[in-house]
Amino acid sequence: MRIATWNVNSVTVRLERLVAWLERSGTDVLCLQELKCDLAAFPAERLREAGYEALVAGTGRWNGVAVLSRVGLEEPVTELPGAPGYEGVVEPRAVSAVCGGVKVWSVYVPNGREVEHPHYAYKLEWLAALRAAVAADAAGERPFAVLGDFNVIPTDEDVWDIGVFDETSTHVTAAEREALAGLRATGLRDVMPRPLKYDRPFTYWDYRQLAFPKNKGMRIDLVYGNAAFVGAVRDAHVDREERKGKGASDHAPVVVDLEPAG
């Protein structure tokens, strides 16, 4: 089974690239983030024609998440249990389903903006809710993974230059990294993809200042799997090629191959 995660940065803008990538990559289950569309605008029929069912949460703003699957969508959940709201709104940032015997969460962790901004406290509260929501599955025997855009750089080595961050910067603070450590403590491990170029598997490059050609990237799109999931992993990579060309997302897909069950 091939499972992937991709912050597509607008599913409607990137639709034809998305469908072409699904066909080319042979992906069975894809976790999408930053849909930027509501349920009515989501291209479910076009994806159904390509062979994929879709579980979607979105309101048309800058967030929104989905799971696409051609191996079934069971036990659907379209809201993170216990998720905090921001400015009185519970945002669509997590969906979960069982696909081909593997349970996945597709998550889009809040950005945090700046350390002193209320969005930063919201981010930490949201990560705490995620930890509580996944703990039972993380410790369970069924293959389970949390995939998505975590908006946290796990280590200093996961960014092209840690020196560009200062005391006001999110993504690299001790509290954010401790939240990731707490998530792993439930029984999850970081599935580290191999890079297809250079020495680090970055997953995001800004559109500005030629960041992609200069490889000024960071690894913020992560796959955290439990023991049963990690034990089945036979390969993982960042599809850096999908970041190239006109109309690309600023994120590249992270792709994980699992051994067949049994």
CSV table of C-alpha atoms in Angstrom, one decimal, residues 78-251:
chain,number,residue,atom,x,y,z
A,78,THR,CA,-14.4,14.9,10.4
A,79,GLU,CA,-13.4,16.8,13.6
A,80,LEU,CA,-10.6,16.4,16.1
A,81,PRO,CA,-12.2,15.4,19.4
A,82,GLY,CA,-11.6,18.1,22.0
A,83,ALA,CA,-10.2,20.5,19.4
A,84,PRO,CA,-9.9,24.1,20.7
A,85,GLY,CA,-11.5,26.9,18.7
A,86,TYR,CA,-9.8,30.1,17.5
A,87,GLU,CA,-11.8,33.3,17.8
A,88,GLY,CA,-14.8,31.2,18.6
A,89,VAL,CA,-14.5,28.9,15.6
A,90,VAL,CA,-13.5,25.3,15.5
A,91,GLU,CA,-11.5,25.1,12.3
A,92,PRO,CA,-11.5,22.1,9.9
A,93,ARG,CA,-8.0,20.9,10.6
A,94,ALA,CA,-8.3,17.1,11.0
A,95,VAL,CA,-10.1,14.1,9.5
A,96,SER,CA,-9.6,10.4,10.1
A,97,ALA,CA,-10.6,7.2,8.4
A,98,VAL,CA,-9.6,3.5,8.1
A,99,CYS,CA,-8.3,2.8,4.6
A,100,GLY,CA,-7.4,-0.8,3.7
A,101,GLY,CA,-6.9,-1.7,7.3
A,102,VAL,CA,-4.7,1.3,8.2
A,103,LYS,CA,-6.1,4.1,10.3
A,104,VAL,CA,-4.9,7.6,9.3
A,105,TRP,CA,-5.4,11.1,10.5
A,106,SER,CA,-4.8,14.0,8.0
A,107,VAL,CA,-3.9,17.0,10.1
A,108,TYR,CA,-3.1,20.7,9.4
A,109,VAL,CA,-1.6,22.1,12.5
A,110,PRO,CA,-2.2,25.8,13.1
A,111,ASN,CA,0.8,28.0,12.0
A,112,GLY,CA,1.2,29.9,15.2
A,113,ARG,CA,2.2,33.2,13.5
A,114,GLU,CA,4.4,34.7,16.2
A,115,VAL,CA,5.3,33.6,19.7
A,116,GLU,CA,3.4,36.5,21.3
A,117,HIS,CA,0.4,36.1,19.0
A,118,PRO,CA,-2.8,34.3,20.3
A,119,HIS,CA,-2.5,31.9,17.4
A,120,TYR,CA,0.7,30.5,19.0
A,121,ALA,CA,-1.2,29.5,22.2
A,122,TYR,CA,-3.9,28.1,20.0
A,123,LYS,CA,-1.4,26.0,18.2
A,124,LEU,CA,0.0,24.5,21.4
A,125,GLU,CA,-3.6,23.8,22.7
A,126,TRP,CA,-4.4,22.1,19.3
A,127,LEU,CA,-1.4,19.9,19.5
A,128,ALA,CA,-2.3,18.9,23.1
A,129,ALA,CA,-5.8,17.9,21.8
A,130,LEU,CA,-4.2,15.9,19.0
A,131,ARG,CA,-2.1,14.0,21.4
A,132,ALA,CA,-5.1,13.1,23.6
A,133,ALA,CA,-7.2,12.1,20.5
A,134,VAL,CA,-4.6,9.7,19.1
A,135,ALA,CA,-3.2,8.1,22.2
A,136,ALA,CA,-5.3,5.0,22.2
A,137,ASP,CA,-4.7,4.3,18.5
A,138,ALA,CA,-1.0,5.1,18.8
A,139,ALA,CA,-0.7,2.4,21.5
A,140,GLY,CA,-2.9,-0.1,19.6
A,141,GLU,CA,-2.1,-3.0,17.4
A,142,ARG,CA,-3.8,-1.8,14.2
A,143,PRO,CA,-1.5,0.1,11.8
A,144,PHE,CA,-2.0,3.8,12.6
A,145,ALA,CA,-0.4,7.0,11.4
A,146,VAL,CA,-0.9,10.8,11.8
A,147,LEU,CA,0.1,12.5,8.6
A,148,GLY,CA,0.1,16.1,7.5
A,149,ASP,CA,1.5,19.6,7.7
A,150,PHE,CA,2.6,20.0,11.4
A,151,ASN,CA,4.0,23.5,11.0
A,152,VAL,CA,6.9,22.5,13.3
A,153,ILE,CA,10.5,21.9,12.4
A,154,PRO,CA,11.5,18.9,14.5
A,155,THR,CA,15.2,19.6,14.8
A,156,ASP,CA,17.7,22.3,13.7
A,157,GLU,CA,18.9,19.9,10.9
A,158,ASP,CA,15.4,20.0,9.4
A,159,VAL,CA,15.8,23.6,8.0
A,160,TRP,CA,18.3,25.1,5.6
A,161,ASP,CA,19.5,27.7,8.2
A,162,ILE,CA,18.4,27.7,11.8
A,163,GLY,CA,20.0,31.1,12.1
A,164,VAL,CA,17.2,32.8,10.2
A,165,PHE,CA,14.8,32.2,13.2
A,166,ASP,CA,14.8,34.6,16.2
A,167,GLU,CA,13.0,34.7,19.5
A,168,THR,CA,9.7,35.7,17.9
A,169,SER,CA,9.7,32.9,15.4
A,170,THR,CA,7.4,29.9,15.6
A,171,HIS,CA,8.0,26.5,14.2
A,172,VAL,CA,11.3,26.0,16.1
A,173,THR,CA,10.4,26.9,19.8
A,174,ALA,CA,11.1,24.5,22.6
A,175,ALA,CA,7.3,24.3,23.4
A,176,GLU,CA,6.4,23.3,19.8
A,177,ARG,CA,9.1,20.7,19.7
A,178,GLU,CA,8.1,19.4,23.2
A,179,ALA,CA,4.5,19.1,21.8
A,180,LEU,CA,5.9,16.8,19.0
A,181,ALA,CA,7.9,14.8,21.6
A,182,GLY,CA,4.7,14.4,23.6
A,183,LEU,CA,2.9,13.1,20.5
A,184,ARG,CA,5.7,10.6,19.9
A,185,ALA,CA,5.5,9.5,23.5
A,186,THR,CA,2.0,8.1,22.9
A,187,GLY,CA,3.7,5.4,20.8
A,188,LEU,CA,4.4,7.1,17.5
A,189,ARG,CA,7.7,7.3,15.6
A,190,ASP,CA,8.8,9.8,12.9
A,191,VAL,CA,9.0,8.0,9.6
A,192,MET,CA,12.0,9.8,8.0
A,193,PRO,CA,11.8,10.0,4.2
A,194,ARG,CA,14.9,9.7,2.1
A,195,PRO,CA,15.7,12.8,0.1
A,196,LEU,CA,15.7,12.4,-3.7
A,197,LYS,CA,18.3,15.3,-4.0
A,198,TYR,CA,20.6,17.0,-1.5
A,199,ASP,CA,21.2,15.6,2.0
A,200,ARG,CA,18.0,16.5,3.8
A,201,PRO,CA,14.4,15.6,2.9
A,202,PHE,CA,12.8,19.0,3.0
A,203,THR,CA,9.1,19.2,2.2
A,204,TYR,CA,8.4,22.9,2.0
A,205,TRP,CA,10.1,25.8,0.1
A,206,ASP,CA,8.7,29.4,0.1
A,207,TYR,CA,7.7,30.8,-3.3
A,208,ARG,CA,9.8,33.9,-2.7
A,209,GLN,CA,13.5,34.5,-3.4
A,210,LEU,CA,14.1,31.4,-5.4
A,211,ALA,CA,13.9,29.3,-2.3
A,212,PHE,CA,13.3,26.1,-4.1
A,213,PRO,CA,16.2,26.3,-6.7
A,214,LYS,CA,18.4,27.3,-3.8
A,215,ASN,CA,17.1,24.5,-1.6
A,216,LYS,CA,16.2,26.9,1.2
A,217,GLY,CA,13.6,24.5,2.6
A,218,MET,CA,12.3,22.9,5.8
A,219,ARG,CA,10.8,19.6,6.9
A,220,ILE,CA,7.4,20.3,8.3
A,221,ASP,CA,5.2,17.7,6.6
A,222,LEU,CA,5.5,14.6,8.8
A,223,VAL,CA,4.4,11.0,9.0
A,224,TYR,CA,4.1,9.7,12.6
A,225,GLY,CA,3.3,6.0,12.8
A,226,ASN,CA,2.7,3.5,15.6
A,227,ALA,CA,4.7,0.3,15.9
A,228,ALA,CA,2.5,-1.7,13.6
A,229,PHE,CA,2.7,1.0,10.9
A,230,VAL,CA,6.4,1.6,11.2
A,231,GLY,CA,7.1,-2.1,11.1
A,232,ALA,CA,5.4,-2.3,7.7
A,233,VAL,CA,7.3,0.6,6.1
A,234,ARG,CA,9.6,-0.6,3.3
A,235,ASP,CA,10.4,2.9,1.9
A,236,ALA,CA,9.6,6.6,2.3
A,237,HIS,CA,10.6,9.5,0.2
A,238,VAL,CA,9.8,13.2,-0.6
A,239,ASP,CA,8.6,13.6,-4.2
A,240,ARG,CA,10.6,16.7,-4.8
A,241,GLU,CA,9.7,16.6,-8.5
A,242,GLU,CA,6.2,17.7,-7.7
A,243,ARG,CA,7.4,21.0,-6.3
A,244,LYS,CA,8.8,21.9,-9.8
A,245,GLY,CA,7.1,23.8,-12.6
A,246,LYS,CA,4.4,26.3,-13.0
A,247,GLY,CA,1.4,26.0,-10.7
A,248,ALA,CA,3.2,23.8,-8.1
A,249,SER,CA,2.2,23.8,-4.4
A,250,ASP,CA,4.9,25.2,-2.1
A,251,HIS,CA,5.0,21.7,-0.4
